[in-house]
Tab-separated table of C-alpha atoms and ligand atoms in Angstrom:
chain	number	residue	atom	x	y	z
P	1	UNK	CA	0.000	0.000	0.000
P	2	UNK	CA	0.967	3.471	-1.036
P	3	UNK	CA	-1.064	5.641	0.161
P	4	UNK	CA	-0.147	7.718	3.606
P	5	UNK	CA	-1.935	6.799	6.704
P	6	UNK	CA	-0.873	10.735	7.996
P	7	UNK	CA	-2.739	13.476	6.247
P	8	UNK	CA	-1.818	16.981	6.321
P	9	UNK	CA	2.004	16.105	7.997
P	10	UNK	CA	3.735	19.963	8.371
P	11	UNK	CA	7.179	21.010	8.715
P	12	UNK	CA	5.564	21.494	12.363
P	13	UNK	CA	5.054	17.770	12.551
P	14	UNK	CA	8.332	16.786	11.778
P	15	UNK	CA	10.159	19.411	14.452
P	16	UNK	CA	7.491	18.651	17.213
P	17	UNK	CA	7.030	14.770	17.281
P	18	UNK	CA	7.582	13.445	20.915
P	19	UNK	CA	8.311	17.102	22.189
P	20	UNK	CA	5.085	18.875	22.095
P	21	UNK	CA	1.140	18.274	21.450
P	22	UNK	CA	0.369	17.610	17.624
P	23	UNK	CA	-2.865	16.957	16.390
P	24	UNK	CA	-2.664	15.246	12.358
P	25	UNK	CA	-4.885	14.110	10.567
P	26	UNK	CA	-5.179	10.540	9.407
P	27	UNK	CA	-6.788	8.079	7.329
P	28	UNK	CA	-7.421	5.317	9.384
P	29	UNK	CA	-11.039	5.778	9.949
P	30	UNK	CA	-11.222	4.731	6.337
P	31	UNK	CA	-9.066	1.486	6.589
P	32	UNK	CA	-10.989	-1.956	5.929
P	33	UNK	CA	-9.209	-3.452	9.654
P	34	UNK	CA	-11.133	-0.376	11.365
P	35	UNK	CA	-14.639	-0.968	9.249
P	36	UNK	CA	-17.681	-1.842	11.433
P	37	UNK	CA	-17.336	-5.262	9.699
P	38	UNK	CA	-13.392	-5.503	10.501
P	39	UNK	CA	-14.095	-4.914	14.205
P	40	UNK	CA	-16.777	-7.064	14.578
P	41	UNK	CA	-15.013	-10.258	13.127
P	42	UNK	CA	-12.159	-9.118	15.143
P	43	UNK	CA	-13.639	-8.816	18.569
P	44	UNK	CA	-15.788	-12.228	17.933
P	45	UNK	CA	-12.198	-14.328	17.950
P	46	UNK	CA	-10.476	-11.964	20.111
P	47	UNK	CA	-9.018	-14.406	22.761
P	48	UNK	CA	-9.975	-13.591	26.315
P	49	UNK	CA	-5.921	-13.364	27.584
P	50	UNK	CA	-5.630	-10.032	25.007
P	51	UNK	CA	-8.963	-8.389	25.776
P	52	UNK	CA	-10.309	-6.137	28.250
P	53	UNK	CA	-14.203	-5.978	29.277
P	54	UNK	CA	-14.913	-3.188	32.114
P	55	UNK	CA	-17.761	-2.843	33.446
P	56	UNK	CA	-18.390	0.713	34.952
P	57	UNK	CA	-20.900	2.674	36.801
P	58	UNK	CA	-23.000	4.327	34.042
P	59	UNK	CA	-24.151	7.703	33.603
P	60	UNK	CA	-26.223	8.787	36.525
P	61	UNK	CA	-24.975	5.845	38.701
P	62	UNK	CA	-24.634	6.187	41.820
P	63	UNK	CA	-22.777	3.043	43.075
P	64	UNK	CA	-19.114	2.984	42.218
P	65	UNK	CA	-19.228	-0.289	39.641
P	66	UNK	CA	-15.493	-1.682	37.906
P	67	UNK	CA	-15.833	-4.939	37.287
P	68	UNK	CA	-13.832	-7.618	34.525
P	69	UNK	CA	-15.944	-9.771	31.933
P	70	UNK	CA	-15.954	-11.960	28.726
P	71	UNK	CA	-18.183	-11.458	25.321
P	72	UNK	CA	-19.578	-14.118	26.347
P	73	UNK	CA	-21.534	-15.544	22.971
P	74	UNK	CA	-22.598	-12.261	21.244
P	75	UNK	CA	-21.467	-11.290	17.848
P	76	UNK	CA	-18.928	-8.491	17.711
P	77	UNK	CA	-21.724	-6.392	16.280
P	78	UNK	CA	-24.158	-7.277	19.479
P	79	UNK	CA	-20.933	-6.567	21.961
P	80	UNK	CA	-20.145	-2.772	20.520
P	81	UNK	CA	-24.199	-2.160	20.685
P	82	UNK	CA	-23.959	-3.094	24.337
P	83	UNK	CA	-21.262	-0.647	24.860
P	84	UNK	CA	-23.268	2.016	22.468
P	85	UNK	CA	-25.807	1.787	25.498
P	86	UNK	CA	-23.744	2.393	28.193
P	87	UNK	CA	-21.622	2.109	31.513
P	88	UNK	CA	-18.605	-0.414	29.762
P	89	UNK	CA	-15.842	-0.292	28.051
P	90	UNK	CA	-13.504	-2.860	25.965
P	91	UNK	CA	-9.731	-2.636	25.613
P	92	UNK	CA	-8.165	-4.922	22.600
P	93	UNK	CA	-4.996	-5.095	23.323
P	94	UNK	CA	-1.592	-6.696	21.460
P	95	UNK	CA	-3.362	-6.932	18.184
P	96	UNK	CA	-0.460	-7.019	16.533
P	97	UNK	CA	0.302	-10.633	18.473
P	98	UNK	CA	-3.205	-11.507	17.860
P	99	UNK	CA	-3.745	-10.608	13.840
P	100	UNK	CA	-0.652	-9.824	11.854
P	101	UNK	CA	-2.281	-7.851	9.830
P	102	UNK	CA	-2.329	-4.984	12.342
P	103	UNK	CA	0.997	-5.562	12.865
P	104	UNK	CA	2.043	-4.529	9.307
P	105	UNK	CA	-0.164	-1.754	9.876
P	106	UNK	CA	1.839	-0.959	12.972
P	107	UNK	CA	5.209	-1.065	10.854
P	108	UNK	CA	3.606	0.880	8.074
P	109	UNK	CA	2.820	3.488	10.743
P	110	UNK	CA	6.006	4.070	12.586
P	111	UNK	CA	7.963	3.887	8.843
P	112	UNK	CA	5.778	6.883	7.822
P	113	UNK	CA	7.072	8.391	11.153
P	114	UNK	CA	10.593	7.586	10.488
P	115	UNK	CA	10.955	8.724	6.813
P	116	UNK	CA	8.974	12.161	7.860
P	117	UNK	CA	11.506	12.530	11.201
P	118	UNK	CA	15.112	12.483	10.646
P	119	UNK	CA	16.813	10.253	13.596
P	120	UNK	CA	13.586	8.685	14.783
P	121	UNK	CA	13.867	5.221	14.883
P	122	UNK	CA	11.445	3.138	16.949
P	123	UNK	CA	10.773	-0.330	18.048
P	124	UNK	CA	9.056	-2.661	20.598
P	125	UNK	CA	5.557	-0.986	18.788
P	126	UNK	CA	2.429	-2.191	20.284
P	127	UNK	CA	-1.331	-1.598	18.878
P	128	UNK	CA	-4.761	-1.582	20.983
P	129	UNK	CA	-8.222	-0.646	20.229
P	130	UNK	CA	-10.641	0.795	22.564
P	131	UNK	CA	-14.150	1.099	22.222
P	132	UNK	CA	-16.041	2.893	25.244
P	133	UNK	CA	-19.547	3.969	25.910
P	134	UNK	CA	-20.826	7.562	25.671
P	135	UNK	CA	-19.344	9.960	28.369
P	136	UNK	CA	-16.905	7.252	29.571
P	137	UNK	CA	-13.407	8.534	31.169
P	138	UNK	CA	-10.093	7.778	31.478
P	139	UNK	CA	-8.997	9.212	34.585
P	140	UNK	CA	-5.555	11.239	35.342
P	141	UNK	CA	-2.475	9.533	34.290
P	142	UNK	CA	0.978	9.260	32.834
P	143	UNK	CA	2.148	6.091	30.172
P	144	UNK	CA	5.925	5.146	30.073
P	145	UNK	CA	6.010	3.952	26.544
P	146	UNK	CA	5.521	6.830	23.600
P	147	UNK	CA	2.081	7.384	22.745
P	148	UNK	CA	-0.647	7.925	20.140
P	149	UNK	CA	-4.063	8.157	20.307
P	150	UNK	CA	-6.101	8.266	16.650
P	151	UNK	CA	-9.804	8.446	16.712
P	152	UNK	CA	-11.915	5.865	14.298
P	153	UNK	CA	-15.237	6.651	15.268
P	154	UNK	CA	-17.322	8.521	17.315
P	155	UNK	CA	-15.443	11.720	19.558
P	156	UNK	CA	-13.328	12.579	22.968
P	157	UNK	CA	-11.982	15.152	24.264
P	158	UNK	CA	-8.015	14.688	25.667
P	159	UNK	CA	-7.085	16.954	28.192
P	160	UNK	CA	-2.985	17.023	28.524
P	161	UNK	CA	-0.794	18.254	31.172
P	162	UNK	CA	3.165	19.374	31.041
P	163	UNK	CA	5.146	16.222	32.146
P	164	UNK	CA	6.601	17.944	34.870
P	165	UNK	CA	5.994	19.074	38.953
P	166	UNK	CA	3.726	19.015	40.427
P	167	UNK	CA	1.628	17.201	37.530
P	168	UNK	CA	3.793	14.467	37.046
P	169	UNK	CA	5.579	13.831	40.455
P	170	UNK	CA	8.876	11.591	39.694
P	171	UNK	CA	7.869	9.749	42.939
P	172	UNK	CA	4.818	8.749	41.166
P	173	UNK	CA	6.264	7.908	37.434
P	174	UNK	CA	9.136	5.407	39.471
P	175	UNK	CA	5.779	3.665	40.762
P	176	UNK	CA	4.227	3.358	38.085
P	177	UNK	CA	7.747	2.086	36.328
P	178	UNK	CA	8.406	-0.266	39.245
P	179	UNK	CA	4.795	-2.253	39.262
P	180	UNK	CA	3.481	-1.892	35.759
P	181	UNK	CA	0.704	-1.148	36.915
P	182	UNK	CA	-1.258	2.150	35.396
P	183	UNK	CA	-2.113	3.563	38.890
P	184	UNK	CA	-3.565	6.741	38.462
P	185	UNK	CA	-1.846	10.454	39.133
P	186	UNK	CA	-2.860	12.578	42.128
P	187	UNK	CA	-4.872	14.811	40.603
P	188	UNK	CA	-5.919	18.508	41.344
P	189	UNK	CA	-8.289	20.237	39.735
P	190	UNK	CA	-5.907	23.704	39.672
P	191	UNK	CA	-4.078	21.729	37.033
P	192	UNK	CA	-6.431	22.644	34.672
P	193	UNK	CA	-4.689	25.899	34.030
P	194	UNK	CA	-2.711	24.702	32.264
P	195	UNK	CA	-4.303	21.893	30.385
P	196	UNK	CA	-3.994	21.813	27.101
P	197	UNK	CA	-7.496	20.442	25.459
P	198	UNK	CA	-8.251	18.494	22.181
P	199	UNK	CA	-11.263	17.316	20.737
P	200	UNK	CA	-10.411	14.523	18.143
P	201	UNK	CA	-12.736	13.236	15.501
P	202	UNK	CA	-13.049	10.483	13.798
P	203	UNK	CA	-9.584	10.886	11.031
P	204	UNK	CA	-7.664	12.271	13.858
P	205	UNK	CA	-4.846	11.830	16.062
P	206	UNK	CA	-2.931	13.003	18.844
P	207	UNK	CA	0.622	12.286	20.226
P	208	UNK	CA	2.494	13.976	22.845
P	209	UNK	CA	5.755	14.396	24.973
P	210	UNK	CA	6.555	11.553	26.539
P	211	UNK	CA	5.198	10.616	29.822
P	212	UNK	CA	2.706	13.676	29.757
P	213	UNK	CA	-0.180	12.910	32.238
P	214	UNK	CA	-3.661	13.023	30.508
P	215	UNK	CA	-7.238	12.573	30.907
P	216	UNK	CA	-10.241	11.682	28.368
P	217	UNK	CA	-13.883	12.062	28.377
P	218	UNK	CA	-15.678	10.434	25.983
P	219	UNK	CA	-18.721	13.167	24.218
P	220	UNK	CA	-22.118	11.590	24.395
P	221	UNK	CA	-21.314	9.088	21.533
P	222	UNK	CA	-20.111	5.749	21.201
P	223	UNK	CA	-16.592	6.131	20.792
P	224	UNK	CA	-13.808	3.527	18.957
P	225	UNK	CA	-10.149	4.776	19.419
P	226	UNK	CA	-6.755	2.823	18.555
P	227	UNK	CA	-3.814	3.285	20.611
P	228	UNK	CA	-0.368	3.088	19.521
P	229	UNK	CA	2.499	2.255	21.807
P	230	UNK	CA	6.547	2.997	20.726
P	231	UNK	CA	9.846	3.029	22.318
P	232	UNK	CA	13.519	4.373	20.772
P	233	UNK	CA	16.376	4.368	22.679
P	234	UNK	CA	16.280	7.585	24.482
P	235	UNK	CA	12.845	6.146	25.656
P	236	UNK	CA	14.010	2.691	26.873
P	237	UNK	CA	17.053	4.803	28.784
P	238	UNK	CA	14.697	7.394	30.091
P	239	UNK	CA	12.302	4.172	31.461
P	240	UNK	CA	15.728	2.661	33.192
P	241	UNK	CA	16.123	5.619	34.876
P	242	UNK	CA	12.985	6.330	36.094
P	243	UNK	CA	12.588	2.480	37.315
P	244	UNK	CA	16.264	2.865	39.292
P	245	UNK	CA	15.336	6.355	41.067
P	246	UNK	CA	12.374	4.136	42.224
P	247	UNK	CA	14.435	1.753	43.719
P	248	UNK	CA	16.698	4.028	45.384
P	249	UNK	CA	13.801	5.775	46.543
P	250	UNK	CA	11.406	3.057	47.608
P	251	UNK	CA	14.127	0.178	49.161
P	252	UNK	CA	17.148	2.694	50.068
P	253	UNK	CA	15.809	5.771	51.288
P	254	UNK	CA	17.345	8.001	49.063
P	255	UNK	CA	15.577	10.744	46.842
P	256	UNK	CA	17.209	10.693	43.379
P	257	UNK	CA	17.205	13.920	41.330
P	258	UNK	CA	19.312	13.061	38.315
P	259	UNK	CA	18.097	11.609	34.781
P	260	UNK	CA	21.385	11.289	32.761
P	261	UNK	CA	20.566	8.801	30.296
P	262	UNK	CA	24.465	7.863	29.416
P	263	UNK	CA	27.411	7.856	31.390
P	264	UNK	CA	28.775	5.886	34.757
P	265	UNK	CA	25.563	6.895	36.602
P	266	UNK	CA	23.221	6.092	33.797
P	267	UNK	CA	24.998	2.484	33.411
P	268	UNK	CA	25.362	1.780	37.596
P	269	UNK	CA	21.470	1.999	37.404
P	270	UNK	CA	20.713	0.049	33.948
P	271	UNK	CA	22.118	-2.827	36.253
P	272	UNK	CA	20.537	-1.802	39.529
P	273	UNK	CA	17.056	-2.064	37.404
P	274	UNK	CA	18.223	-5.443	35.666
P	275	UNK	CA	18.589	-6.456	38.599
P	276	UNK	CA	14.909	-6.072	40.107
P	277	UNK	CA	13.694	-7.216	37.042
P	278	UNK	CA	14.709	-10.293	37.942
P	279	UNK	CA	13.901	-10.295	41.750
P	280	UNK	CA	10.496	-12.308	43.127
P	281	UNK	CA	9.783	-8.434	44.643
P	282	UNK	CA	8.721	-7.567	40.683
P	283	UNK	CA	7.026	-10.743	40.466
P	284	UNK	CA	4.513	-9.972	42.946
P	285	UNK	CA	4.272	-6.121	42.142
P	286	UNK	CA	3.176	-7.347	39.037
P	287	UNK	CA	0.462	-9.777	39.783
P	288	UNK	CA	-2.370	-8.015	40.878
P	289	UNK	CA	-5.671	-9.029	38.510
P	290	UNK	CA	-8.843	-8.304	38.568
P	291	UNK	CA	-11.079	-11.520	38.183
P	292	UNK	CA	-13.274	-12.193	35.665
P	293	UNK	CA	-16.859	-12.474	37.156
P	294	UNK	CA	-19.650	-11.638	34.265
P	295	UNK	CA	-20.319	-11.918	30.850
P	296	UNK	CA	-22.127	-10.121	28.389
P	297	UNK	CA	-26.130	-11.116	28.136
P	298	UNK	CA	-28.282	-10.494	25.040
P	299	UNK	CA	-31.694	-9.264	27.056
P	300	UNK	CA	-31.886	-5.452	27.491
P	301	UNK	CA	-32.588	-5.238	30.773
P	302	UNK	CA	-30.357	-7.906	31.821
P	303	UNK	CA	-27.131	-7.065	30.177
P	304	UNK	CA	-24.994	-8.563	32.778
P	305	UNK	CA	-24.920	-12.173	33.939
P	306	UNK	CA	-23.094	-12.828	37.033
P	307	UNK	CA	-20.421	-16.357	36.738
P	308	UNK	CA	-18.597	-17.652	39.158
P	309	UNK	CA	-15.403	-15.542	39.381
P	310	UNK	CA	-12.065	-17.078	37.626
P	311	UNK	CA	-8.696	-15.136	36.731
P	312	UNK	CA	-7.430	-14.761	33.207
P	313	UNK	CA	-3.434	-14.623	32.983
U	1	FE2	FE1	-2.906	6.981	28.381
């Protein structure tokens, strides 16, 4: 395929990527894997491992609801008009393990990046899709990877914050680094100052710096959004970093301040984090699941049948 997946790429794009906020334009709406047809068939095989299915309190709930579920037997069509009518949300992630045709799509992406910025070269890419009922949220946080957000259908709005004090403690980021876990930012609402705020549409999508804490609220829509997940070197160094200051921090007591990413310092703690890589202390940070304990029911009124609960690793 010839055709470019970025519309509209500006001498802007090329000096901003992975420093600043950019909004491009994009064609992916249009692409046959992102059809209402393409989805469907996809989320009918999706297996259960790769995928996803929250169940949240809805709009105008009062009871605080986040539970984990399966498909259940529904056709991929019947699933996304269960989400269309509220209160769940389904993440499909590592498509590119799961279909390999989204991970040619995920190489044809990050080439366009690299032949439109000189010295970007990427790698470990990763692909999700997330389809979410109207007014959903994602609340305040920070990813470790580089990120891109590109809207297929329906619309958000993506509220971003400067990666820095006091949005983005370090404290914080060396948690989230050391557990893998997406624990969500402290948030206060005088950040808002100085959010920076996005509406994307469907043909749209939105990258920023790296690490940059954000929030999204779905408009009153179904909305289907892919993610895109990408690491260089300057990433993977920045990420050793981070997950070393945590150590110091959390097991010695100490409160780190530098981030050289090269040099005796930078090496002393690429080993001190190979290191707890390796230790039964990551293990266990690491193994927290939620438990799968519903699945998807056809009636109206009953769209959610209790099971007995199992875990999914
Ligand atoms: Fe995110």
């Amino acid at each position: 395929m010839t055709a470019s997946i970025f519309r509209e790429w500006t001498e802007d794009c090329t000096k901003g990527w992975g420093q600043k906020p950019l909004k491009i334009s994009h064609t992916l709406h249009e692409h046959p894997l992102f059809s209402p047809d393409g989805l469907a068939e996809l989320i009918q095989r999706y297996p259960i491992e790769h995928y996803s299915l929250i169940r949240t309190s809805s709009v105008g709930e009062a009871k605080k609801v986040w539970r984990r579920g399966e498909v259940g037997d529904l056709t991929g069509r019947e699933v996304i008009d269960k989400i269309a009518a509220g209160g769940l949300w389904l993440q499909l992630r590592e498509l590119k393990s799961v279909d390999p045709r989204y991970y040619d799509l995920v190489q044809e992406i990050y080439g366009e990046v690299r032949e439109r910025v000189p010295g970007f070269n990427s790698f470990g890419h990763e692909m999700g899709i997330l389809i979410s009922s109207p007014y959903a949220k994602a609340h305040y946080h920070a990813d470790l990877p580089g990120q891109a957000l590109w809207q297929i259908a329906g619309s958000k709005r993506v509220y971003l914050y400067p990666a820095e004090e006091p949005y983005l403690p370090q404290a914080e980021l060396e948690k989230i680094a050391l557990t893998g876990l997406e624990v969500g930012l402290r948030y206060d609402p005088e950040f808002e100052r100085q959010a920076l705020v996005f509406d994307l549409k469907p043909g749209e999508m939105l990258t920023w710096e790296l690490n940059a804490p954000h929030r999204v609220e779905n408009h009153g829509e179904l909305s289907i959004s892919m993610t895109t997940e990408h690491w260089t070197e300057e990433i993977r160094r920045s990420q050793m970093v981070t997950m070393a200051n945590g150590i110091l921090r959390q097991h010695f007591g100490v409160a780190p301040k530098r981030r050289q990413i090269a040099g005796p310092a930078f090496w002393a703690k690429a080993s001190l984090q190979a290191g707890w890589r390796r230790s039964p202390w990551f293990k266990r940070e690491r193994r927290r699941v939620l438990p799968v304990d519903f699945r998807l029911g056809r009636s109206a009124n009953n769209p959610i049948v209790d099971i007995p609960a199992y875990i999914v690793r």
